[in-house]
Coordinates of C-alpha atoms (C1' of nucleotides) in Angstrom, one line a residue:
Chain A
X1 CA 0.0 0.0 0.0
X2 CA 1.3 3.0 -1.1
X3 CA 1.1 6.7 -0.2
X4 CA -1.4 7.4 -3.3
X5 CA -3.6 4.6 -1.7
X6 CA -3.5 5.5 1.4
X7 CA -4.7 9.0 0.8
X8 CA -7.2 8.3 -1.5
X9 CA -8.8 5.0 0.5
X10 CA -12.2 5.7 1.7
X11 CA -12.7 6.2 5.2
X12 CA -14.7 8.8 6.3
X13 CA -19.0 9.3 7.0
X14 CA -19.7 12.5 6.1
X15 CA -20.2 13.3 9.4
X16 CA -16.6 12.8 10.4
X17 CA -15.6 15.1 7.5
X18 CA -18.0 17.6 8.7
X19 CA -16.3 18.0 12.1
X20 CA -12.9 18.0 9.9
X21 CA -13.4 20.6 7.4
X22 CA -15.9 22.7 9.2
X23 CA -18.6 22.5 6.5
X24 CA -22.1 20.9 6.3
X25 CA -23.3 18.5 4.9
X26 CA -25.6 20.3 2.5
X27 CA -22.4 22.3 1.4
X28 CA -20.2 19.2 0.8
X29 CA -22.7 17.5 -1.1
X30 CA -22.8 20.6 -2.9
X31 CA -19.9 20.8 -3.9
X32 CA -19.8 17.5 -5.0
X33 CA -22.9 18.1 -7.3
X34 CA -20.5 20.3 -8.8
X35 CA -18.0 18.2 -9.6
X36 CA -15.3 19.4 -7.1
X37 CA -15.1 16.3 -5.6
X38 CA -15.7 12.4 -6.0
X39 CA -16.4 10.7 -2.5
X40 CA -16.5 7.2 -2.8
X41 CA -19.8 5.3 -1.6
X42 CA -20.6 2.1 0.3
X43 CA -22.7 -0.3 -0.6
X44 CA -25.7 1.3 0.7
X45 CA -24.6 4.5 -1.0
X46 CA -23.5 6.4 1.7
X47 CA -20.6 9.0 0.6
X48 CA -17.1 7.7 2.2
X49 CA -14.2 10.5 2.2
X50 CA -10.3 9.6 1.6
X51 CA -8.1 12.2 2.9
X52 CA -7.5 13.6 -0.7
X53 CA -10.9 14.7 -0.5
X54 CA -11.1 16.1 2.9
X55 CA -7.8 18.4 1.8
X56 CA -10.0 19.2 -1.2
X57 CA -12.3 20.0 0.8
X58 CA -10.5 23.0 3.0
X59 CA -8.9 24.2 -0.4
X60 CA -12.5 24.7 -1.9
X61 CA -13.1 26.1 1.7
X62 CA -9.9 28.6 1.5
X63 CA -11.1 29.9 -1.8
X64 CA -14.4 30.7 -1.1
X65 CA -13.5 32.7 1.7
X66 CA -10.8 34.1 -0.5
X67 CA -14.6 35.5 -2.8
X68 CA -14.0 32.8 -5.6
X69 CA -17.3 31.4 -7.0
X70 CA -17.1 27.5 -7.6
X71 CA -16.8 27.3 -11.2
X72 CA -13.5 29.3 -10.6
X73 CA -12.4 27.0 -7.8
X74 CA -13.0 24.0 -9.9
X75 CA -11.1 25.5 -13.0
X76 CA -8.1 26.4 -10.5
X77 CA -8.5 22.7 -9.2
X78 CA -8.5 20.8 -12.7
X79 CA -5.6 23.3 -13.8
X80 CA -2.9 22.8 -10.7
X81 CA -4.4 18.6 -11.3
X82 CA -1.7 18.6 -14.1
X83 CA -0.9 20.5 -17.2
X84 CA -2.2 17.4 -19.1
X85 CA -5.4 17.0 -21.4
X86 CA -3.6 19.9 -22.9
X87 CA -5.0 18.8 -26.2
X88 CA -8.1 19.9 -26.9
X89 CA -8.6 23.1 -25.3
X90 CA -11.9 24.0 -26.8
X91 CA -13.5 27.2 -27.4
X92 CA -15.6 26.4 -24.4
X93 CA -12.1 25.9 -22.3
X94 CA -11.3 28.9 -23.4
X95 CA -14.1 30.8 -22.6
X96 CA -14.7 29.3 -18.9
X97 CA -10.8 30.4 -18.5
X98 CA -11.3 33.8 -19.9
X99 CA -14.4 34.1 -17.6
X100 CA -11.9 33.0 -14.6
X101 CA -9.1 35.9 -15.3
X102 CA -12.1 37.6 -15.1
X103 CA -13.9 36.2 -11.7
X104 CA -10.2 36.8 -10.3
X105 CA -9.5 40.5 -10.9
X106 CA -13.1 41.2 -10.1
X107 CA -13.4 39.0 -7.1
X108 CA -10.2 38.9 -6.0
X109 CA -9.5 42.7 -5.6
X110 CA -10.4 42.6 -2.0
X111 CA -7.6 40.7 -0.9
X112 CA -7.2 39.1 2.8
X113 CA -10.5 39.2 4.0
X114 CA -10.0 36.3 6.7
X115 CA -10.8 32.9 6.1
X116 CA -9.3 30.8 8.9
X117 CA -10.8 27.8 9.4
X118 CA -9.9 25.0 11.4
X119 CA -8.0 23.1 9.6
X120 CA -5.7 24.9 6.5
X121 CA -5.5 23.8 2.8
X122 CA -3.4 20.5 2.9
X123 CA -2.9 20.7 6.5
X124 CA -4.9 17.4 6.7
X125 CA -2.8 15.0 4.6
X126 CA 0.5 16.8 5.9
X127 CA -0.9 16.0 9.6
X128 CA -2.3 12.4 8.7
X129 CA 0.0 10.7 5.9
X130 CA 3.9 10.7 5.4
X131 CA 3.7 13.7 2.3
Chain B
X1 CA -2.8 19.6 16.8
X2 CA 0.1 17.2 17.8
X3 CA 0.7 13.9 17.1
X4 CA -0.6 12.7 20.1
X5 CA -3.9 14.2 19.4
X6 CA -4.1 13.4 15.9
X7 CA -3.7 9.5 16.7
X8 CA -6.2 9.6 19.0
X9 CA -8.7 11.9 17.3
X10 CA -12.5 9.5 16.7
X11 CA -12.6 9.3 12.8
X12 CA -13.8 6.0 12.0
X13 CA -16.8 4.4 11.7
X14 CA -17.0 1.0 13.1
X15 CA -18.1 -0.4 9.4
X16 CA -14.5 1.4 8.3
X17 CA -12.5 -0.4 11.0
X18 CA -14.4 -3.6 10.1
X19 CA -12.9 -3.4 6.4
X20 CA -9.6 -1.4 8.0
X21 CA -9.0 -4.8 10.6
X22 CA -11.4 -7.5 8.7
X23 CA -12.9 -7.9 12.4
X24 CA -16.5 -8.7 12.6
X25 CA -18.4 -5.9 14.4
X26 CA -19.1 -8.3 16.9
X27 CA -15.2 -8.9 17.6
X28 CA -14.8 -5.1 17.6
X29 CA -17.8 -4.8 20.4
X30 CA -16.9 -7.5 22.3
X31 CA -13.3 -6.8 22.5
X32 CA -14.3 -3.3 23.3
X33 CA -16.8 -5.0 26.5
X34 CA -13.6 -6.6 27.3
X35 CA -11.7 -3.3 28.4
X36 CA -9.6 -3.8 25.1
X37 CA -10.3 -0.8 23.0
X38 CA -12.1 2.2 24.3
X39 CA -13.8 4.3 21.1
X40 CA -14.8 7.6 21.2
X41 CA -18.7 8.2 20.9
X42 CA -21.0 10.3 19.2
X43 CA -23.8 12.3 20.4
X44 CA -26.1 9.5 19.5
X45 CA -23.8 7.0 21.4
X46 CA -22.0 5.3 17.7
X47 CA -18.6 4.2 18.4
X48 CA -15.9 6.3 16.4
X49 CA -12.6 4.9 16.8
X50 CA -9.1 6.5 16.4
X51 CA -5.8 4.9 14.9
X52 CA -4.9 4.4 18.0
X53 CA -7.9 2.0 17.8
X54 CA -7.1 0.7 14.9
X55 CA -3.6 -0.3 15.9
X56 CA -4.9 -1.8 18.9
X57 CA -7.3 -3.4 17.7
X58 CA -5.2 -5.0 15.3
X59 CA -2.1 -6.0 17.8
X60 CA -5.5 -7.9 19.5
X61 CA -6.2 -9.4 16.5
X62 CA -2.3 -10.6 15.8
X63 CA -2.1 -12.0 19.4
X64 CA -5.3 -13.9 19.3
X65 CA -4.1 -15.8 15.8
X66 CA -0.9 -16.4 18.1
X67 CA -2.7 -18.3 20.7
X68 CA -3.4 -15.4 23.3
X69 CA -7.1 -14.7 25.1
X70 CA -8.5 -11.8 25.9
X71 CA -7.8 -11.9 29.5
X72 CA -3.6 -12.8 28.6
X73 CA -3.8 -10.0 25.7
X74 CA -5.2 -7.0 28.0
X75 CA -2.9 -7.6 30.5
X76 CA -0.1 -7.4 27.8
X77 CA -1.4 -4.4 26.5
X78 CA -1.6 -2.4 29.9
X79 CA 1.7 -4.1 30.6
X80 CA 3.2 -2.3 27.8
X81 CA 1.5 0.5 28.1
X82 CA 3.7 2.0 30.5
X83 CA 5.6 0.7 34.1
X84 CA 3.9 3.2 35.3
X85 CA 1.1 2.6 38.3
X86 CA 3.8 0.3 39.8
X87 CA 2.5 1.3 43.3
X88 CA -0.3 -0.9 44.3
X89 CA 0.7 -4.2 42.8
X90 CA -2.3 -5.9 44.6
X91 CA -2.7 -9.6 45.4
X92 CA -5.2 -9.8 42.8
X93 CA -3.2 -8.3 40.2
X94 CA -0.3 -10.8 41.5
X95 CA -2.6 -13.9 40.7
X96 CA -3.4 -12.7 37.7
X97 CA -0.2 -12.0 36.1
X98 CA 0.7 -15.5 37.9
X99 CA -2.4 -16.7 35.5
X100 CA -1.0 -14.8 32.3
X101 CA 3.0 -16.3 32.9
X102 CA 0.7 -20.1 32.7
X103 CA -1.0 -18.5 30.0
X104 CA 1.8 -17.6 27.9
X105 CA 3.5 -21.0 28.8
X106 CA 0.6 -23.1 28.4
X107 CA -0.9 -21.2 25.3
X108 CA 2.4 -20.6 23.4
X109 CA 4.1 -23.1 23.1
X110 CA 2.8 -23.7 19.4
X111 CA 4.5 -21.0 17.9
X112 CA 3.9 -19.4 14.6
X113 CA 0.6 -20.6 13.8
X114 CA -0.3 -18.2 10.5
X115 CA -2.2 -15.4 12.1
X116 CA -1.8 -13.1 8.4
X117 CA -3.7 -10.3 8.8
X118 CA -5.1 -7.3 6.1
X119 CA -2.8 -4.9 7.9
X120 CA -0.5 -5.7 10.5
X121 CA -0.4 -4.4 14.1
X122 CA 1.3 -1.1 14.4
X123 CA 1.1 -0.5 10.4
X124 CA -1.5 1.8 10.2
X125 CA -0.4 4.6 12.1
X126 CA 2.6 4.1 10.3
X127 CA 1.3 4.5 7.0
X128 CA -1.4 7.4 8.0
X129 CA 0.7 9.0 10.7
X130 CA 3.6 10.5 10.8
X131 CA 5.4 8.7 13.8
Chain C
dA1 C1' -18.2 -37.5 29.0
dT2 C1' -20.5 -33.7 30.8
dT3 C1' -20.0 -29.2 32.2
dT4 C1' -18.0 -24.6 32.0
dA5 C1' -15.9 -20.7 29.9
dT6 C1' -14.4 -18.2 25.9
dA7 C1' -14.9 -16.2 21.5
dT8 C1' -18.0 -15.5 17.9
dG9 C1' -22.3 -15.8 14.9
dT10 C1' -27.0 -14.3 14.3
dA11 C1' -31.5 -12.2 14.8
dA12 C1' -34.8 -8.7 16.5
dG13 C1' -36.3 -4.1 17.5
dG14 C1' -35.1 0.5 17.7
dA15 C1' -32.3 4.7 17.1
dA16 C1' -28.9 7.4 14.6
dA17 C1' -26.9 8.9 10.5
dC18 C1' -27.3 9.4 5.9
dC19 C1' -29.7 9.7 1.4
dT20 C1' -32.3 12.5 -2.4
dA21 C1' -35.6 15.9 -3.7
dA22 C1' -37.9 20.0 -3.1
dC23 C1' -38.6 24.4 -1.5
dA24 C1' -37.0 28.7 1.1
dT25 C1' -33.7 32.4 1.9
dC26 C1' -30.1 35.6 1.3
dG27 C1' -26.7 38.2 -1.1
dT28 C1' -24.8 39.8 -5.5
dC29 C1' -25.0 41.1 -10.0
dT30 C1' -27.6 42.9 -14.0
Chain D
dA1 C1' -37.3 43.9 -9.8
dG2 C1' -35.4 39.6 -11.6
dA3 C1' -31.9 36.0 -12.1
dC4 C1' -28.3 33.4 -10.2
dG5 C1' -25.3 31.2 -6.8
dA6 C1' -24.7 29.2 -2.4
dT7 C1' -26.7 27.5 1.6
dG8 C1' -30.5 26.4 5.0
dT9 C1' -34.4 23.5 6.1
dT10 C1' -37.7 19.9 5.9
dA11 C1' -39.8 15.5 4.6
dG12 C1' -39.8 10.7 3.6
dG13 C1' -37.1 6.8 2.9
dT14 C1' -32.9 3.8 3.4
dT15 C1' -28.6 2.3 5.6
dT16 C1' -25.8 1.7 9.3
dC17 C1' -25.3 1.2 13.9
dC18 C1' -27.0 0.2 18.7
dT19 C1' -28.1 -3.2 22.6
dT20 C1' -29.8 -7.5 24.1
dA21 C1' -30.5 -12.1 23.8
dC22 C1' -29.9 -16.6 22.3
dA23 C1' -27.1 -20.1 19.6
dT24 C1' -22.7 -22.5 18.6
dA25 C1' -18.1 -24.1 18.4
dT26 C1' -13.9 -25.0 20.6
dA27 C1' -11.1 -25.7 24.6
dA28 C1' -10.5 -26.4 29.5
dA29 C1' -11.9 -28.3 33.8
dT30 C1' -14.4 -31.6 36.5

DNA sequence: ATTTATATGTAAGGAAACCTAACATCGTCT
DNA sequence: AGACGATGTTAGGTTTCCTTACATATAAAT
């Protein structure tokens, strides 16, 4: 078992990762709706969390106290993923990214603001696995 | 948040830590009646175990495949668990650990056995933790 | 060879946690 | 005012977990 597995093994209710990341539930399964993350399920379909998604989690958390909308937070998130599926960036890419420049200087003029939750961006996996 | 807390901090789930150990919940529960493992609980009483649980719960498992019972495993564990509370080494305490020297004699003298587990005892906090 | 004790399985009834879907609310932008 | 985005709340249903009790298998003691 790996450190890839480990982190992205399925482990928590959605309760524990409520208590983790400070959200609730109706936001996380928000979130997911939108495609920003990918909890696993059991068999009974209840959403199980790995640590990957709990950091994800408090990243999505960070930026939206930071005044980014999620369709911005998930174009940052599939950009810093990897520079791969570089192929076909279609005019709809394109658009959606010229729509985040503009998300970012508009929404992102008010810098600081506060955001401090209990848990930081990666501060999860950094606390829980070996890197 | 130190590494202290971190290991002892109720995550899981006892249908996790059934897939995490392969123990039946029964096991976990009557292991836990034994004085074994002491989980966390939620407001609505559900067990929520730590990796501290885990581990435990999976050093029981490894000493039971060895030939150990409960009774000859929790003294073990408490043994270990610091020389500590060295100051009233009752009579009763006395016979037992009498009982648990037969134990070990008696029990373990049919070494090796199998006893192969999922994970093995101490390996999860290594993988997830960061000593 | 029974009896006794230990460890575990299984079933029942109930409670907690979770699920989806729908509607409500609140703030921001147009 | 209206539309949209993000979140709260509620309802009805399902899954997971709880305790308790009884059953069983193995090993130890009588």
């Amino acid at each position: 078992m790996n450190d890839k597995e480990r982190r992205s093994m399925p482990l928590f209710s959605i309760g524990t990762v409520m208590k983790l990341t400070e959200l609730s539930a109706r936001q996380i399964r928000y979130y997911e709706e939108n495609k920003l993350v990918f909890p696993d399920r059991t068999a009974g379909n209840q959403r199980l969390f790995s640590f990957n998604d709990v950091d994800r989690l408090l990243e999505i958390k960070d930026l939206l106290d930071k005044g980014l909308n999620l369709a911005g937070i998930k174009l940052l998130l599939e950009e810093s993923k990897g520079v791969k599926e570089k192929k076909v960036t279609t005019k709809e890419t394109e658009l959606t990214e010229k729509e985040l420049r503009k998300i970012l200087r508009n929404e992102l003029k008010q810098p600081g603001k506060l955001g401090q939750s209990n848990l930081r961006q990666g501060e999860l996996s950094r606390f829980f696995t070996n890197r």
